[in-house]
mmCIF file of C-alpha atoms and ligand atoms in Angstrom:
data_model
loop_
_atom_site.group_PDB
_atom_site.id
_atom_site.type_symbol
_atom_site.label_atom_id
_atom_site.label_comp_id
_atom_site.label_asym_id
_atom_site.label_seq_id
_atom_site.Cartn_x
_atom_site.Cartn_y
_atom_site.Cartn_z
ATOM 1 C CA MET A 22 -0.269 0.013 -0.625
ATOM 2 C CA ILE A 23 1.235 3.949 -1.059
ATOM 3 C CA ILE A 24 0.952 6.966 1.120
ATOM 4 C CA GLU A 25 -1.659 8.106 -1.620
ATOM 5 C CA GLN A 26 -3.906 5.596 -0.347
ATOM 6 C CA ILE A 27 -3.662 6.553 2.937
ATOM 7 C CA LEU A 28 -4.388 9.978 1.772
ATOM 8 C CA LYS A 29 -7.839 9.122 -0.049
ATOM 9 C CA SER A 30 -9.446 7.820 2.608
ATOM 10 C CA LYS A 31 -7.981 9.700 6.129
ATOM 11 C CA GLY A 32 -7.985 12.576 4.151
ATOM 12 C CA ARG A 33 -5.148 16.121 2.694
ATOM 13 C CA SER A 34 -6.059 18.795 5.545
ATOM 14 C CA VAL A 35 -2.930 19.712 7.935
ATOM 15 C CA MET A 36 -2.880 21.214 10.819
ATOM 16 C CA THR A 37 -0.016 23.660 10.293
ATOM 17 C CA ALA A 38 1.346 27.059 12.594
ATOM 18 C CA ARG A 39 3.725 29.681 12.142
ATOM 19 C CA HIS A 40 7.455 30.846 13.715
ATOM 20 C CA ASN A 41 5.572 33.291 16.237
ATOM 21 C CA ASP A 42 3.035 31.563 17.105
ATOM 22 C CA SER A 43 3.386 30.769 21.329
ATOM 23 C CA ILE A 44 3.939 27.306 22.617
ATOM 24 C CA HIS A 45 0.907 27.734 24.737
ATOM 25 C CA GLU A 46 -1.302 28.339 21.427
ATOM 26 C CA ILE A 47 0.016 25.522 19.471
ATOM 27 C CA ALA A 48 -0.639 23.295 23.473
ATOM 28 C CA SER A 49 -3.788 24.734 22.617
ATOM 29 C CA ARG A 50 -4.475 23.570 18.975
ATOM 30 C CA LEU A 51 -2.883 20.428 19.717
ATOM 31 C CA SER A 52 -5.561 19.223 22.460
ATOM 32 C CA HIS A 53 -8.157 20.692 20.472
ATOM 33 C CA ARG A 54 -8.020 18.953 17.595
ATOM 34 C CA LYS A 55 -6.445 15.358 19.737
ATOM 35 C CA ILE A 56 -3.833 15.536 17.373
ATOM 36 C CA GLY A 57 0.295 14.760 18.521
ATOM 37 C CA ALA A 58 2.604 17.735 16.244
ATOM 38 C CA ILE A 59 1.861 20.838 13.785
ATOM 39 C CA VAL A 60 3.827 22.185 11.214
ATOM 40 C CA ILE A 61 5.387 24.792 10.929
ATOM 41 C CA VAL A 62 5.723 26.444 7.990
ATOM 42 C CA GLY A 63 7.227 29.804 6.262
ATOM 43 C CA ASP A 64 5.491 32.630 4.318
ATOM 44 C CA ASN A 65 6.008 31.045 1.214
ATOM 45 C CA GLY A 66 3.748 27.364 3.033
ATOM 46 C CA LYS A 67 7.456 26.219 2.975
ATOM 47 C CA VAL A 68 7.596 23.659 5.565
ATOM 48 C CA ASP A 69 10.054 24.726 8.003
ATOM 49 C CA GLY A 70 9.825 23.128 11.165
ATOM 50 C CA ILE A 71 7.232 20.544 12.845
ATOM 51 C CA ILE A 72 6.869 20.221 16.626
ATOM 52 C CA SER A 73 5.345 17.549 18.715
ATOM 53 C CA GLU A 74 4.013 17.729 22.058
ATOM 54 C CA ARG A 75 7.107 15.522 23.316
ATOM 55 C CA ASP A 76 8.318 18.978 22.308
ATOM 56 C CA ILE A 77 6.715 20.770 24.828
ATOM 57 C CA ILE A 78 7.392 18.140 27.388
ATOM 58 C CA ARG A 79 11.067 18.941 26.956
ATOM 59 C CA LEU A 80 10.530 23.046 26.409
ATOM 60 C CA VAL A 81 8.139 23.158 29.930
ATOM 61 C CA ALA A 82 10.990 20.335 31.680
ATOM 62 C CA GLU A 83 13.643 22.947 30.253
ATOM 63 C CA HIS A 84 12.185 25.953 30.228
ATOM 64 C CA GLY A 85 9.130 26.237 33.071
ATOM 65 C CA ALA A 86 6.120 27.579 32.764
ATOM 66 C CA GLN A 87 8.282 30.777 30.169
ATOM 67 C CA ALA A 88 8.595 28.100 27.742
ATOM 68 C CA LEU A 89 4.781 28.709 26.639
ATOM 69 C CA ALA A 90 5.722 32.420 25.336
ATOM 70 C CA MET A 91 8.711 30.866 24.099
ATOM 71 C CA PRO A 92 7.694 31.171 20.223
ATOM 72 C CA ALA A 93 7.105 27.626 17.955
ATOM 73 C CA SER A 94 10.731 28.550 16.145
ATOM 74 C CA GLU A 95 12.400 27.863 19.328
ATOM 75 C CA GLY A 96 11.402 24.787 20.001
ATOM 76 C CA MET A 97 11.044 23.393 16.571
ATOM 77 C CA THR A 98 12.568 19.855 14.872
ATOM 78 C CA ARG A 99 13.901 22.277 11.396
ATOM 79 C CA ASN A 100 15.615 19.051 9.864
ATOM 80 C CA VAL A 101 12.321 17.253 9.084
ATOM 81 C CA VAL A 102 12.065 14.199 7.717
ATOM 82 C CA SER A 103 9.498 13.675 4.598
ATOM 83 C CA CYS A 104 7.973 11.227 2.138
ATOM 84 C CA SER A 105 6.229 11.535 -0.684
ATOM 85 C CA SER A 106 2.683 9.976 -2.097
ATOM 86 C CA ALA A 107 4.082 7.528 -3.543
ATOM 87 C CA SER A 108 6.145 6.237 -0.385
ATOM 88 C CA THR A 109 5.192 2.962 0.681
ATOM 89 C CA ILE A 110 3.592 1.653 4.308
ATOM 90 C CA ASP A 111 7.243 -0.576 4.305
ATOM 91 C CA GLU A 112 9.071 3.082 3.794
ATOM 92 C CA ILE A 113 7.529 5.051 6.437
ATOM 93 C CA MET A 114 7.572 2.930 8.946
ATOM 94 C CA GLU A 115 10.770 2.585 8.684
ATOM 95 C CA MET A 116 11.844 6.247 8.493
ATOM 96 C CA MET A 117 9.493 6.225 11.629
ATOM 97 C CA THR A 118 11.344 3.833 13.691
ATOM 98 C CA ASN A 119 15.104 5.304 12.190
ATOM 99 C CA GLY A 120 14.345 8.783 12.892
ATOM 100 C CA ARG A 121 12.373 7.889 16.218
ATOM 101 C CA PHE A 122 9.588 10.096 15.086
ATOM 102 C CA ARG A 123 5.676 9.383 14.672
ATOM 103 C CA HIS A 124 4.838 12.370 12.499
ATOM 104 C CA LEU A 125 5.565 12.209 8.639
ATOM 105 C CA PRO A 126 4.893 15.060 6.715
ATOM 106 C CA VAL A 127 4.037 14.136 3.441
ATOM 107 C CA ILE A 128 5.643 16.692 0.090
ATOM 108 C CA GLU A 129 4.374 16.885 -3.602
ATOM 109 C CA ASP A 130 6.369 19.456 -5.599
ATOM 110 C CA GLY A 131 7.189 21.204 -2.494
ATOM 111 C CA ALA A 132 3.409 21.231 -1.193
ATOM 112 C CA LEU A 133 2.563 19.636 1.965
ATOM 113 C CA VAL A 134 -0.227 17.761 0.940
ATOM 114 C CA GLY A 135 -0.969 15.584 4.269
ATOM 115 C CA ILE A 136 0.768 13.947 7.479
ATOM 116 C CA ILE A 137 1.090 10.377 8.183
ATOM 117 C CA SER A 138 0.880 9.856 12.444
ATOM 118 C CA ILE A 139 1.869 6.332 13.271
ATOM 119 C CA GLY A 140 -1.606 5.510 14.615
ATOM 120 C CA ASP A 141 -2.324 6.126 10.853
ATOM 121 C CA VAL A 142 0.088 3.534 9.865
ATOM 122 C CA VAL A 143 -1.028 1.085 12.295
ATOM 123 C CA LYS A 144 -4.200 0.645 11.398
ATOM 124 C CA HIS A 145 -3.272 0.389 7.722
ATOM 125 C CA HIS A 146 -0.448 -1.999 7.922
ATOM 126 C CA THR A 147 -3.022 -4.529 10.372
ATOM 127 C CA ALA A 148 -5.792 -4.067 7.818
ATOM 128 C CA GLU A 149 -3.227 -5.210 4.881
ATOM 129 C CA VAL A 150 -1.820 -8.081 6.863
ATOM 130 C CA GLU A 151 -5.341 -9.068 7.346
ATOM 131 C CA LEU A 152 -5.917 -9.244 4.091
ATOM 132 C CA GLU A 153 -3.292 -11.282 3.040
ATOM 133 C CA VAL A 154 -4.415 -13.743 5.960
ATOM 134 C CA THR A 155 -7.877 -13.930 4.133
ATOM 135 C CA ALA A 156 -6.048 -14.671 1.243
ATOM 136 C CA MET A 157 -4.704 -17.227 2.254
ATOM 137 C CA ARG A 158 -7.164 -18.793 3.965
ATOM 138 C CA GLY A 159 -8.788 -18.675 0.813
ATOM 139 C CA TYR A 160 -5.356 -20.657 -0.830
ATOM 140 C CA LEU A 161 -5.847 -23.183 1.147
ATOM 141 C CA ALA A 162 -9.418 -23.443 2.007
ATOM 142 C CA THR A 163 -9.491 -24.438 -2.286
ATOM 143 C CA GLY A 164 -6.789 -26.411 -2.423
HETATM 144 P P1 LIG B 30 6.849 12.420 18.268
HETATM 145 O O1 LIG B 30 7.449 10.994 18.299
HETATM 146 O O2 LIG B 30 6.887 12.534 16.393
HETATM 147 O O3 LIG B 30 5.886 13.237 18.254
HETATM 148 O O4 LIG B 30 8.833 13.261 17.892
HETATM 149 C C1 LIG B 30 9.185 12.536 18.555
HETATM 150 C C2 LIG B 30 10.376 13.843 17.928
HETATM 151 O O5 LIG B 30 10.938 13.704 16.440
HETATM 152 C C3 LIG B 30 10.310 15.504 18.435
HETATM 153 O O6 LIG B 30 11.031 16.185 18.706
HETATM 154 C C4 LIG B 30 9.427 15.731 16.686
HETATM 155 O O7 LIG B 30 9.919 17.510 16.829
HETATM 156 C C5 LIG B 30 10.702 15.226 15.689
HETATM 157 N N1 LIG B 30 9.871 14.679 15.073
HETATM 158 C C6 LIG B 30 8.471 14.499 14.813
HETATM 159 N N2 LIG B 30 8.487 14.060 13.370
HETATM 160 C C7 LIG B 30 9.569 14.309 12.504
HETATM 161 C C8 LIG B 30 9.774 14.609 11.171
HETATM 162 N N3 LIG B 30 9.111 14.109 10.726
HETATM 163 N N4 LIG B 30 11.366 14.219 10.796
HETATM 164 C C9 LIG B 30 11.337 14.675 12.108
HETATM 165 N N5 LIG B 30 12.163 15.161 13.250
HETATM 166 C C10 LIG B 30 10.372 14.735 13.441
#
């Protein structure tokens, strides 16, 4: 299965924030939308960074309550690893495992077209495995 198929079922909307949005604002959006990460975009819409709940915990641990007033640009991860719509589930599972992160923006021709979380990967990988099992049972039953 490729990422394009996952985006077709889950949709392409991605929660984004700007460099100057505060960590407090970002935490509110993550909580409100029940998501784990937000992509930080520049004026041209280019992906400049990502902030996940893990970054917010680190900032609060390091700076205490002052972390909430800090701008996104100070807390975000800048070297964002991304995939394309043509990437496979196996490829992105490897990227997430090697990079130790659970979110992967999908970029096509420089534009942000979706985001895949570890939850999406597990859901679709499980469905894929179940399909294979059903097919194998079919082969066995028909001899
Ligand atoms: P996560 O597991 O997604 O909550 O993220 C764990 C750490 O990896 C945080 O510091 C994130 O900013 C960072 N991170 C999350 N997704 C990515 C990504 N696609 N590329 C690079 N870093 C990421």
